[in-house]
mmCIF file of C-alpha atoms in Angstrom:
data_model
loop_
_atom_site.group_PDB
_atom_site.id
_atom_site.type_symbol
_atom_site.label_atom_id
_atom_site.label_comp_id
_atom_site.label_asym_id
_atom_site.label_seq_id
_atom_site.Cartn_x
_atom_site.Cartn_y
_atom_site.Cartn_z
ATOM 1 C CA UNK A 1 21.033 -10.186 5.289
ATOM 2 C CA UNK A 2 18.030 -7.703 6.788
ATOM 3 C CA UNK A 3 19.325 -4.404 6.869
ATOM 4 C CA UNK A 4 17.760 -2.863 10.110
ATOM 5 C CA UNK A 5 16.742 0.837 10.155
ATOM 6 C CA UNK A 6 16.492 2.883 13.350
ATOM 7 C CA UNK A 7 13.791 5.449 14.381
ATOM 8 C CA UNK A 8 15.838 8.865 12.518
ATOM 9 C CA UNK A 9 13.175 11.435 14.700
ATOM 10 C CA UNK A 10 14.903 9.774 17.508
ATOM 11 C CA UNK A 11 18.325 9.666 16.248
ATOM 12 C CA UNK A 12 19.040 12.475 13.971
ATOM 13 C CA UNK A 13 18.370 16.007 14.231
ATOM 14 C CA UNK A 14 17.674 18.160 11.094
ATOM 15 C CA UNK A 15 21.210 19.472 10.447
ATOM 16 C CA UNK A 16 22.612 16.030 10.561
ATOM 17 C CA UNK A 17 20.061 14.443 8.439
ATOM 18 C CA UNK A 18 20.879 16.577 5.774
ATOM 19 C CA UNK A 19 24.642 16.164 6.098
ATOM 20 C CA UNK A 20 23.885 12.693 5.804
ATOM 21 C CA UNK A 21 21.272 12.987 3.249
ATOM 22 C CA UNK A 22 23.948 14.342 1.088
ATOM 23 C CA UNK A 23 26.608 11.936 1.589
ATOM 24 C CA UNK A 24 23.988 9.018 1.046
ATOM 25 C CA UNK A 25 23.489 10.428 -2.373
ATOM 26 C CA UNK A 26 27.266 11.129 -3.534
ATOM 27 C CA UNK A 27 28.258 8.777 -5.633
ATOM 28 C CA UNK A 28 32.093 8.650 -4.340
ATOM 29 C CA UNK A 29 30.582 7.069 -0.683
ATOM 30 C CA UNK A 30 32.305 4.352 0.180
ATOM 31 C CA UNK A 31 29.386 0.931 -0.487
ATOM 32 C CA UNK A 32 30.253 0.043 3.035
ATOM 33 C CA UNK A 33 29.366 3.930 4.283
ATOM 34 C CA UNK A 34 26.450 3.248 2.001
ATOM 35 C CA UNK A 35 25.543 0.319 4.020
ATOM 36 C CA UNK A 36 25.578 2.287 7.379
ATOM 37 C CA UNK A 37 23.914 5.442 5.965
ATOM 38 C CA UNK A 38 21.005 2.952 4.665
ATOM 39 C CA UNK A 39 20.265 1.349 8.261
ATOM 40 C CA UNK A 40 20.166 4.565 9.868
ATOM 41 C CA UNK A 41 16.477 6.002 8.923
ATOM 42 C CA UNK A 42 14.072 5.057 5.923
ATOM 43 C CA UNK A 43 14.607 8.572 4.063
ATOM 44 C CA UNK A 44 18.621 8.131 4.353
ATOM 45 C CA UNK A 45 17.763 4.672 2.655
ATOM 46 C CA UNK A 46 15.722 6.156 -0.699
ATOM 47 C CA UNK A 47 18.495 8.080 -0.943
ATOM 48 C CA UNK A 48 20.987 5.456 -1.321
ATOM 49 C CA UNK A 49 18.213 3.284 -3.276
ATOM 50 C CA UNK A 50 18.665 6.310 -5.606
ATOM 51 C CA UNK A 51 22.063 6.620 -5.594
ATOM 52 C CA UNK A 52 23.588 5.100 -9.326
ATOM 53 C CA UNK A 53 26.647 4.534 -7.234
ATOM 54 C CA UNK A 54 25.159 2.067 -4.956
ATOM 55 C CA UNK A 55 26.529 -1.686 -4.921
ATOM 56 C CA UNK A 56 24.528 -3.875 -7.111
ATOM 57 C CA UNK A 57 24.247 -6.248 -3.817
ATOM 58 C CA UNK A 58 23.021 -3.450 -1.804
ATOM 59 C CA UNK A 59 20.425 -2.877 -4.220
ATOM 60 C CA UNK A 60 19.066 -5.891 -3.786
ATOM 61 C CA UNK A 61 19.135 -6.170 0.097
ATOM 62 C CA UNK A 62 17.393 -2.895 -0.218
ATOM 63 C CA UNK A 63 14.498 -4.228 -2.103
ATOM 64 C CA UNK A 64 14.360 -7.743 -0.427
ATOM 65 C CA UNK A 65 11.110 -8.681 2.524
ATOM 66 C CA UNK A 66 9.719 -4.957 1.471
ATOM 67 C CA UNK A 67 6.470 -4.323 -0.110
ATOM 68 C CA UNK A 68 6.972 -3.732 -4.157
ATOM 69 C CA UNK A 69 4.950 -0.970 -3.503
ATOM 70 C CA UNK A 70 6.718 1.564 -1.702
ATOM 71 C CA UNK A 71 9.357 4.677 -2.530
ATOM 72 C CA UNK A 72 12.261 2.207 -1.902
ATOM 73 C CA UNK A 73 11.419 0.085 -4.620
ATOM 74 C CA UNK A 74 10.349 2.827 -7.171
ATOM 75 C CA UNK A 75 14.038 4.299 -6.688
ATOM 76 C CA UNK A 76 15.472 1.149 -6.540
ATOM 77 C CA UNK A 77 13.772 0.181 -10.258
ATOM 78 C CA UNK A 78 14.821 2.934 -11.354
ATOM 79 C CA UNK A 79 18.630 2.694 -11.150
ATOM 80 C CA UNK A 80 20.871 1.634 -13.392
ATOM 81 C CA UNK A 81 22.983 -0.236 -10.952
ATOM 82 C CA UNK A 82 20.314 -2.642 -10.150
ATOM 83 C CA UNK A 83 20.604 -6.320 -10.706
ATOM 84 C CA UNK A 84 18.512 -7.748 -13.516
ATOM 85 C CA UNK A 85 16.805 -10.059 -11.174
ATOM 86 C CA UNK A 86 15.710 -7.225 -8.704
ATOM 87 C CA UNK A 87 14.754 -5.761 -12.201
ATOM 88 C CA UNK A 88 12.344 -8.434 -13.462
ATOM 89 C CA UNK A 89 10.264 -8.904 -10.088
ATOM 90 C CA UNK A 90 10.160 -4.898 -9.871
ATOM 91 C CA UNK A 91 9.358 -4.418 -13.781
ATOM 92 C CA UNK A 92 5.241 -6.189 -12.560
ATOM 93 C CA UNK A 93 5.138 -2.650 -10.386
ATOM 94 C CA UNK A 94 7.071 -0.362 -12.135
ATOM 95 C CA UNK A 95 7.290 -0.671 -15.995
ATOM 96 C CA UNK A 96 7.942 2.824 -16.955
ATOM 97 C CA UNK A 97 10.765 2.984 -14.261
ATOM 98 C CA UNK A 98 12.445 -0.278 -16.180
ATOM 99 C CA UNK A 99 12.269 1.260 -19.348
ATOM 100 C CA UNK A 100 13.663 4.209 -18.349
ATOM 101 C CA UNK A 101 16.637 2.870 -16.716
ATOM 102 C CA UNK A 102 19.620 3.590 -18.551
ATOM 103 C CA UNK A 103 20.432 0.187 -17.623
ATOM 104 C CA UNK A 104 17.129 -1.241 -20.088
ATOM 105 C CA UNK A 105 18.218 0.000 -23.277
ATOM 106 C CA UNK A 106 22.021 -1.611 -23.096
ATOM 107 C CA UNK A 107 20.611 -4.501 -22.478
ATOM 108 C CA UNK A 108 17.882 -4.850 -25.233
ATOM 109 C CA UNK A 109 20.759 -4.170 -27.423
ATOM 110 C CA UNK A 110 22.455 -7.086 -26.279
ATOM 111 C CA UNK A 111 19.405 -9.255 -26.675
ATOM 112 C CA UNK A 112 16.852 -8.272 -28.898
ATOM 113 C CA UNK A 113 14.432 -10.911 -27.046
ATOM 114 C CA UNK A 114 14.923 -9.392 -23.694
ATOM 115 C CA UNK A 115 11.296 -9.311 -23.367
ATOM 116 C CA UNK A 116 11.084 -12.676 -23.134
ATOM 117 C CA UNK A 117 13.167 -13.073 -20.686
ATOM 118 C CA UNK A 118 10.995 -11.172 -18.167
ATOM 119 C CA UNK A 119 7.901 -12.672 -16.008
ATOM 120 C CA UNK A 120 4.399 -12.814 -18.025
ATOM 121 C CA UNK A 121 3.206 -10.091 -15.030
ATOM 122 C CA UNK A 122 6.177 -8.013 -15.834
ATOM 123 C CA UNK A 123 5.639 -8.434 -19.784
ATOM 124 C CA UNK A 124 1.458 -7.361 -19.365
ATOM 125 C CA UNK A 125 2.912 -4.186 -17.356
ATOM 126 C CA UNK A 126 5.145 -3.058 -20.273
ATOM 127 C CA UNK A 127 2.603 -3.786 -22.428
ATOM 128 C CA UNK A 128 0.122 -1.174 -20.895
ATOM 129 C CA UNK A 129 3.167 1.287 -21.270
ATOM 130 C CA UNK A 130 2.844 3.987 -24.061
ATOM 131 C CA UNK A 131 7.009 3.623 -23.599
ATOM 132 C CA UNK A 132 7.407 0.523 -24.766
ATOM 133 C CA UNK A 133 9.574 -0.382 -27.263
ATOM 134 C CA UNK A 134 8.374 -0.256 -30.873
ATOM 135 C CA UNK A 135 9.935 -3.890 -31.200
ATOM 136 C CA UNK A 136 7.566 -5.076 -28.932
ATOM 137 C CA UNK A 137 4.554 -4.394 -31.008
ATOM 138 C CA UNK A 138 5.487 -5.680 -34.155
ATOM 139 C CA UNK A 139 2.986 -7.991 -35.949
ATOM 140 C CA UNK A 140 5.113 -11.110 -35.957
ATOM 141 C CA UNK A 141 6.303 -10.899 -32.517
ATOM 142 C CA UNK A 142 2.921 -11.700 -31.276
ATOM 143 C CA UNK A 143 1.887 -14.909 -33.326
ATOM 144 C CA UNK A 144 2.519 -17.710 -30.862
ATOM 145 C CA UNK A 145 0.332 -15.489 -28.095
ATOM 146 C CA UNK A 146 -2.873 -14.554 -29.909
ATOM 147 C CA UNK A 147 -5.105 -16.728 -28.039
ATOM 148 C CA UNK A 148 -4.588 -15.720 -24.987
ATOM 149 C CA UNK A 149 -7.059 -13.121 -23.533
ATOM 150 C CA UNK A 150 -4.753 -10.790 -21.291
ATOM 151 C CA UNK A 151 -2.022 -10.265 -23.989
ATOM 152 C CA UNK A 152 -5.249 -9.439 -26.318
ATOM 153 C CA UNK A 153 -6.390 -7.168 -23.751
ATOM 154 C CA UNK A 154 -3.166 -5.480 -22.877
ATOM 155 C CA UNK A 155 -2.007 -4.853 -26.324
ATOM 156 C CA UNK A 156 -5.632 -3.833 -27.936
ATOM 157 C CA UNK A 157 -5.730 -1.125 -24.986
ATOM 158 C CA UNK A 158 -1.958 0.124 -26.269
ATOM 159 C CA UNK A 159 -2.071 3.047 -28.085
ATOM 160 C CA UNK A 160 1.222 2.431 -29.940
ATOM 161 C CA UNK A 161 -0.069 -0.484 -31.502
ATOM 162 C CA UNK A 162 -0.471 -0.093 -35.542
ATOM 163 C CA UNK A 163 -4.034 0.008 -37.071
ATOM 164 C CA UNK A 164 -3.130 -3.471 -39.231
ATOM 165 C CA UNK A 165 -1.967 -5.428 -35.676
ATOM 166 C CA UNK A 166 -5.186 -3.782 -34.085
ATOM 167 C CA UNK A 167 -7.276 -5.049 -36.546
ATOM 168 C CA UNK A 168 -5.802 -8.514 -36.606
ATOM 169 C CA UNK A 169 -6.074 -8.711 -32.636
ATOM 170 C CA UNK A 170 -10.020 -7.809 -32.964
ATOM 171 C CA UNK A 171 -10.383 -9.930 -35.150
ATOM 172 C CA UNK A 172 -9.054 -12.684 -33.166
ATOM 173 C CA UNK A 173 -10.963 -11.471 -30.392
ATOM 174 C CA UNK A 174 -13.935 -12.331 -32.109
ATOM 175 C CA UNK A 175 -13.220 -15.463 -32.824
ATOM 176 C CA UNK A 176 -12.170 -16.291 -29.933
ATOM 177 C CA UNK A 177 -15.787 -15.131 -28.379
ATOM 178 C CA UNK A 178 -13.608 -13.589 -25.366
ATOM 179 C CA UNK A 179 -16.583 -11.265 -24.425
ATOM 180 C CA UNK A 180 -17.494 -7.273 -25.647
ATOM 181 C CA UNK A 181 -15.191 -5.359 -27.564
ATOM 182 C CA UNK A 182 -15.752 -2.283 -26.716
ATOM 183 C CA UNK A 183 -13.886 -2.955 -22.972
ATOM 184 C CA UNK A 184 -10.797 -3.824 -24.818
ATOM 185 C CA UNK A 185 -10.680 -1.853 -28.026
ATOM 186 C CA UNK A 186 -8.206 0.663 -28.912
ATOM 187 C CA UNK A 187 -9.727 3.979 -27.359
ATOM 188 C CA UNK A 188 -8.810 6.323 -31.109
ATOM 189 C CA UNK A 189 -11.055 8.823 -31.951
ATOM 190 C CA UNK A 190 -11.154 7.663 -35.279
ATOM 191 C CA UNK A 191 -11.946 3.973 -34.244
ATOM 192 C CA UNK A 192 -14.478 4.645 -31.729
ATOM 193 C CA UNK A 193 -18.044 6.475 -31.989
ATOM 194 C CA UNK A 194 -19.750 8.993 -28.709
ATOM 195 C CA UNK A 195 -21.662 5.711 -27.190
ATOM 196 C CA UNK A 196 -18.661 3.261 -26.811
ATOM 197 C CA UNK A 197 -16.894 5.999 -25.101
ATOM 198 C CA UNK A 198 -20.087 6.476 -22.992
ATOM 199 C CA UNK A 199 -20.142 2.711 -22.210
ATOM 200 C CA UNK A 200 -16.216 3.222 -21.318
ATOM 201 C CA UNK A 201 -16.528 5.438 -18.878
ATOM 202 C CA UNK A 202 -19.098 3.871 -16.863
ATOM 203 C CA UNK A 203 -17.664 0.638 -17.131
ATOM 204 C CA UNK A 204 -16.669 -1.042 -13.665
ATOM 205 C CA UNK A 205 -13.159 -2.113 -14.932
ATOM 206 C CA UNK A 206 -10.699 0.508 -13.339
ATOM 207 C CA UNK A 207 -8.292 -0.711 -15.738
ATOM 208 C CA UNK A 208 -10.497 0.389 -18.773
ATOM 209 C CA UNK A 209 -11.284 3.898 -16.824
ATOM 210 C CA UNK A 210 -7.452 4.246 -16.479
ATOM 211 C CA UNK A 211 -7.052 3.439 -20.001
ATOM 212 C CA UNK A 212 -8.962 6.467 -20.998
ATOM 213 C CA UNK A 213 -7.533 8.389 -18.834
ATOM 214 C CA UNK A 214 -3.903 8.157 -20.422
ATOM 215 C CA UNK A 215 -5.792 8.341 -23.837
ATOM 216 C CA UNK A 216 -4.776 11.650 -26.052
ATOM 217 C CA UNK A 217 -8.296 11.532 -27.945
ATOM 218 C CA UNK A 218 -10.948 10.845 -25.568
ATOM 219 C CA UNK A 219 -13.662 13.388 -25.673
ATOM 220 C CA UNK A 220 -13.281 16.324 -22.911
ATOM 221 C CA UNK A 221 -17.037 15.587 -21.596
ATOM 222 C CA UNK A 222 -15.759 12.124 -21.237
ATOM 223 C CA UNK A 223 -12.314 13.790 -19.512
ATOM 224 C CA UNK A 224 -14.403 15.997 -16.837
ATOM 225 C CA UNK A 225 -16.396 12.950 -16.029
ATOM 226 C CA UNK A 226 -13.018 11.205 -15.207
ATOM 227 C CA UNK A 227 -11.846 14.124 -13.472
ATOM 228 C CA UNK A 228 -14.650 13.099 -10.434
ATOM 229 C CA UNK A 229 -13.891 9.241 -10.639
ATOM 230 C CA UNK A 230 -13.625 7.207 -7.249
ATOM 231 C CA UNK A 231 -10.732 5.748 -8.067
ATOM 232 C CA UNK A 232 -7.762 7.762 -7.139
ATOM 233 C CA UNK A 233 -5.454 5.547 -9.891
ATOM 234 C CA UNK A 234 -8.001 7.013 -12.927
ATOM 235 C CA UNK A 235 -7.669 10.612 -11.420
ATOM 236 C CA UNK A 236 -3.878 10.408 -11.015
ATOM 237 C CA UNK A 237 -3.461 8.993 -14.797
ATOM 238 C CA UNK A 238 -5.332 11.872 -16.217
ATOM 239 C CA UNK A 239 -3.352 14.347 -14.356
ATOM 240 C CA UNK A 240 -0.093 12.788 -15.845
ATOM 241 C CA UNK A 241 -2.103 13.367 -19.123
ATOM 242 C CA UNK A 242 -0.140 16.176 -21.437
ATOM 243 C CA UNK A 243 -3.351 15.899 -23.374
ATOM 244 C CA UNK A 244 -5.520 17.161 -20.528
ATOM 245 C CA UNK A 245 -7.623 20.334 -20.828
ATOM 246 C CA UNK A 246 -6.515 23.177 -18.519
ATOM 247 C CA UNK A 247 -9.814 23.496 -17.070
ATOM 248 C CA UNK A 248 -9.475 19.980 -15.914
ATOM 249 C CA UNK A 249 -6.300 20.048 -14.309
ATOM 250 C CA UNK A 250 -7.451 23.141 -12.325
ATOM 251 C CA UNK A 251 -10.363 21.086 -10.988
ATOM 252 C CA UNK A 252 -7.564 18.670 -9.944
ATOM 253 C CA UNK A 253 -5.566 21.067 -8.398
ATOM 254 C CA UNK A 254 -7.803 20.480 -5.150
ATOM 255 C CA UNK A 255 -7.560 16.654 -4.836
ATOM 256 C CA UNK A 256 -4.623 15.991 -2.176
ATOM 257 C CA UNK A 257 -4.629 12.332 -3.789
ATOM 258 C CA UNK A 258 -3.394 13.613 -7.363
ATOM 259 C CA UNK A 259 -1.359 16.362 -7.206
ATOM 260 C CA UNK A 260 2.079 14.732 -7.100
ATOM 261 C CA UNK A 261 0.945 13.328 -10.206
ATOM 262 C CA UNK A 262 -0.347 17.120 -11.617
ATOM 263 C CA UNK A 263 3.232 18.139 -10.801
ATOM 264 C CA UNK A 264 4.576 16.293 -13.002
ATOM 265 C CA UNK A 265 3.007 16.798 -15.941
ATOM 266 C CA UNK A 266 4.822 19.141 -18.591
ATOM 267 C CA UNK A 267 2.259 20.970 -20.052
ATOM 268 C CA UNK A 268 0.668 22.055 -16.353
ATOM 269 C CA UNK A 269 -0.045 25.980 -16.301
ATOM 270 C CA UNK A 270 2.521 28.330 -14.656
ATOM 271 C CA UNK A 271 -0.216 29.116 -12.153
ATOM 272 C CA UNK A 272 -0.641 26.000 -11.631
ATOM 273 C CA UNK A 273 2.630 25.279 -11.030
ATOM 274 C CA UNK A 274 3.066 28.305 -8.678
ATOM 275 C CA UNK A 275 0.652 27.252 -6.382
ATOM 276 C CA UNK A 276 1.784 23.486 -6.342
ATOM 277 C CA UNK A 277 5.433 25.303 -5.576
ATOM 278 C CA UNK A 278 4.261 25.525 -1.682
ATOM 279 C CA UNK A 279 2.484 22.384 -1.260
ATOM 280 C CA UNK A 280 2.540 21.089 2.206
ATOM 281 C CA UNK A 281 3.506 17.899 0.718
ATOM 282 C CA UNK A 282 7.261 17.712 -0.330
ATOM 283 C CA UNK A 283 6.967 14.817 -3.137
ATOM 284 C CA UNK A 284 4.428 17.609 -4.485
ATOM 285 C CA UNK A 285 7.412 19.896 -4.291
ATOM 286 C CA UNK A 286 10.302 17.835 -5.856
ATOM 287 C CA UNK A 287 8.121 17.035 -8.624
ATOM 288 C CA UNK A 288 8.039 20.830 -8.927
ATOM 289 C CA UNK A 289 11.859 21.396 -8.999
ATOM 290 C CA UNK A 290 12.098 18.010 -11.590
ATOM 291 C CA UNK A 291 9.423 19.368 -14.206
ATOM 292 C CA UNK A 292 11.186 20.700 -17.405
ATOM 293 C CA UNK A 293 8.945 23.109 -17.944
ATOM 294 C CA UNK A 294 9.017 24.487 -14.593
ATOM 295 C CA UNK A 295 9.952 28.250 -14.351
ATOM 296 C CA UNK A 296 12.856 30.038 -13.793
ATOM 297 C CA UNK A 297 11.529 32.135 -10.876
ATOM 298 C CA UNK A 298 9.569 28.953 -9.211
ATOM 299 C CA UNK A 299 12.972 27.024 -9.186
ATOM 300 C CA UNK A 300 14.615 29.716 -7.373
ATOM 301 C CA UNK A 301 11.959 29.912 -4.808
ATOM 302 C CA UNK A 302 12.498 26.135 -4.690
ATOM 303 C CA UNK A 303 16.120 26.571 -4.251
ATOM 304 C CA UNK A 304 15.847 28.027 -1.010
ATOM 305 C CA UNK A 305 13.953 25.257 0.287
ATOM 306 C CA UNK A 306 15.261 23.065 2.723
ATOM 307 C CA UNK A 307 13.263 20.209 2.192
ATOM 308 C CA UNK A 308 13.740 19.978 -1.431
ATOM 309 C CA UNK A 309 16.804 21.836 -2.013
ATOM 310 C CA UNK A 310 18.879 18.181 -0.946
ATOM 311 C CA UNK A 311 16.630 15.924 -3.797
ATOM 312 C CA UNK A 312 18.356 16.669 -6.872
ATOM 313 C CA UNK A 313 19.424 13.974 -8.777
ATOM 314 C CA UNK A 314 19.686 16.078 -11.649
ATOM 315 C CA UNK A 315 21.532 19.080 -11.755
ATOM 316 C CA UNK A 316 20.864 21.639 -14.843
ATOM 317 C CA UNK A 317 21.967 24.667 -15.719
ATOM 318 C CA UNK A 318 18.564 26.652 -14.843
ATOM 319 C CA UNK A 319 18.751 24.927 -11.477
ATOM 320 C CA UNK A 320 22.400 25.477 -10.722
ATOM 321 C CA UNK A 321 22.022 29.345 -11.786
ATOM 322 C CA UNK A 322 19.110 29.562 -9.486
ATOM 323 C CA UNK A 323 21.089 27.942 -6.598
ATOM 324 C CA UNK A 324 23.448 31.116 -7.255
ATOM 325 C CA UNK A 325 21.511 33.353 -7.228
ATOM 326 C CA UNK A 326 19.742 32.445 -4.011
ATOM 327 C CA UNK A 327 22.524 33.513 -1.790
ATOM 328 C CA UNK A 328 21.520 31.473 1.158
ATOM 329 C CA UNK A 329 21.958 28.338 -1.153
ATOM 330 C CA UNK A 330 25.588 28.804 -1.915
ATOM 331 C CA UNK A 331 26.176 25.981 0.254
ATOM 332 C CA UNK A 332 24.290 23.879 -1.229
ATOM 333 C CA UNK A 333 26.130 24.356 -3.940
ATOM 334 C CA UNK A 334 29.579 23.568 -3.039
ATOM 335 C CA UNK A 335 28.110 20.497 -1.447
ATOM 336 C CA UNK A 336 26.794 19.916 -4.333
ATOM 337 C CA UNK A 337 30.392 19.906 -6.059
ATOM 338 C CA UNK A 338 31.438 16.394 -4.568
ATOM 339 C CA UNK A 339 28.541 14.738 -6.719
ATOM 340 C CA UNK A 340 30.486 13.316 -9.826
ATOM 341 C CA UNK A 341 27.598 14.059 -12.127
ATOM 342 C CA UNK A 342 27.383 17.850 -11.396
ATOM 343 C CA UNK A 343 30.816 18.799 -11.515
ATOM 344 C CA UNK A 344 30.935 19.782 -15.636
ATOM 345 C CA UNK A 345 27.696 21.986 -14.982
ATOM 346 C CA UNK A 346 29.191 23.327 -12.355
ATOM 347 C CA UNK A 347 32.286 24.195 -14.041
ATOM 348 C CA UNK A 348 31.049 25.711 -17.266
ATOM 349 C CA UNK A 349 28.468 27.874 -15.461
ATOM 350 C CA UNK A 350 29.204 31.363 -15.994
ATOM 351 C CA UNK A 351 27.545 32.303 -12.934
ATOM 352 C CA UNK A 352 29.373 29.798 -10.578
ATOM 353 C CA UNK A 353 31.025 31.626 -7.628
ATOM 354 C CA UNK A 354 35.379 32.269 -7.425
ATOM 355 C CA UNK A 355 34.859 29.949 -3.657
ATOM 356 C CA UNK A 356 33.343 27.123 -6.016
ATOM 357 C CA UNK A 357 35.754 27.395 -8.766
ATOM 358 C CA UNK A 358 38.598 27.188 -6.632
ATOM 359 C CA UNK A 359 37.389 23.972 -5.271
ATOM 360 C CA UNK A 360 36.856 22.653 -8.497
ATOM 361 C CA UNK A 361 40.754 23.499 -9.681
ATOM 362 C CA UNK A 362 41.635 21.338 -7.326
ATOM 363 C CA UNK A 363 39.652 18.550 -9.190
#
């Protein structure tokens, strides 16, 4: 079944939309309401893609005839209520949002081959992950794969990996004649002298590029130089990097194309974070309101806005106080009070309001 959506500037005003917004994300909405709320305009649709509540079967209309690469799917990897099989096509696009599904963890417990189970795409993607699981990268688990040249590759550019499986996979690189190491070797400062990172970051593989990029050890000169790459993937990686000088990320702070991605990152400056706080662009600004390490006095001026002030998935104390304090976001809050997952916080809060308490006596 195609779900059809209609055109929301059309159909719903901004009031409404954010009524709606909020019942698409409660996780007591009827599946059927679900259904309806979905069809009605593509953002009402992420929302219920990121709703845990959702219907498994739902999920998977959701993410059916749609492009792997768009907001819908992210969301929709990303929730636990999503069927393994929407899981395993999705986990080639989005491998961190797999593994971080509470969903993942369950069920490597039930099966500790679970990564077997999974598309060889899917299994290269989680392989390129610095969150995947240590069981993956054990010595023995690779054996009946060590002659094939993307496994090699994808593993040897891992920085989890252990020194004596690194060494055994460059070794067998070697035999295998598969072509120059330095493309494909472990990027460790340790392991790896001033010209291979040279040759590194001028190599034409975007994949290698991105590799440093995520790397913890890499030279800054090497870092700056990757701060002014072409591709906007290698820029966007080393934004995400914790590891990444602060003189660096304020260059980035002026490329539109990477600052959802400096956002995020949990060791970004206060003043950084203060200016991303009124970004034109509201994915800028949810990252914002999502980062851990975000402010006190940022999340209050985030509280109050409109745009982001309905994308919460995760209600914390900091954010709920702020919410309070802002008094023109009280409503927010009580709305906020029909979500199942917020209603402890919202209970123990010594700074929730006698209107909200009252509503949740009646629990």
């Amino acid at each position: 079944m195609e779900l059809m959506v209609v055109d929301e500037k059309a159909a719903i005003n901004e009031e409404d939309l954010a009524k709606l917004r909020l019942e698409a994300s409660a996780e007591n909405t009827q599946p059927q309401r679900l259904r309806e709320l979905a069809q009605m305009s593509v953002q009402l649709m992420l929302d219920v893609a990121e709703n845990p509540a959702a219907p498994p079967e739902l999920l998977q209309e959701l993410s059916e005839n749609r492009d792997p690469n768009d907001f819908i799917c992210w969301r929709i990897a990303a929730n636990p209520n999503t069927p393994k099989e929407v899981l395993w096509k999705l986990a080639k696009f989005y491998p961190e949002e797999v593994l971080n599904n509470p969903i993942f963890s369950l069920l490597l417990l039930e099966n500790p081959n679970l990564f077997e189970e999974f598309p060889k795409s899917a299994q290269l993607s989680f392989l390129k992950c610095e969150k995947v699981p240590d069981s993956f990268l054990r010595l023995g688990f690779w054996e009946n794969k060590m002659d094939q040249e993307d496994f090699l590759s994808a593993l040897m550019n891992n920085p989890k990996i252990s020194q004596a499986l690194w060494q055994k996979l460059a070794t067998r690189w070697q035999m295998l004649n598969l072509g120059s190491l330095h493309k494909h070797i472990i990027i460790k400062r340790e392991r790896t002298g001033v010209e291979i990172w040279e040759k590194l970051v001028a190599d034409n593989d975007v994949k290698v590029r991105i590799s440093l990029a995520r790397n913890s050890s890499a030279p800054v000169a090497i870092l700056e130089k990757l701060a002014s790459d072409t591709d906007v993937e290698v820029r966007s990686t080393l934004a995400r990097n914790s590891k990444t000088p602060v003189k660096i990320l304020e260059k980035l702070i002026n490329d539109v194309e990477v600052r959802r991605s400096l956002a995020r990152n949990s060791e970004t400056p206060v003043k950084i974070l203060e200016k991303l706080a009124s970004d034109t662009d509201v994915e800028v600004r949810r990252s914002i309101a999502r980062n851990d390490k975000t402010p006190v006095e940022i999340v209050e001026k985030l509280a109050s806005d409109t745009d982001v002030k309905y994308l919460y998935r995760r209600i914390n104390d900091k954010v709920l106080t702020c919410y309070i304090k802002v008094s023109s976001a009280i409503k927010c809050v009580i709305d906020f009070v029909q979500l199942l997952n917020v209603r402890l916080t919202v209970a123990r809060n010594d700074k929730t309001p006698v209107e909200i308490l009252e509503k949740l006596a009646w629990d």
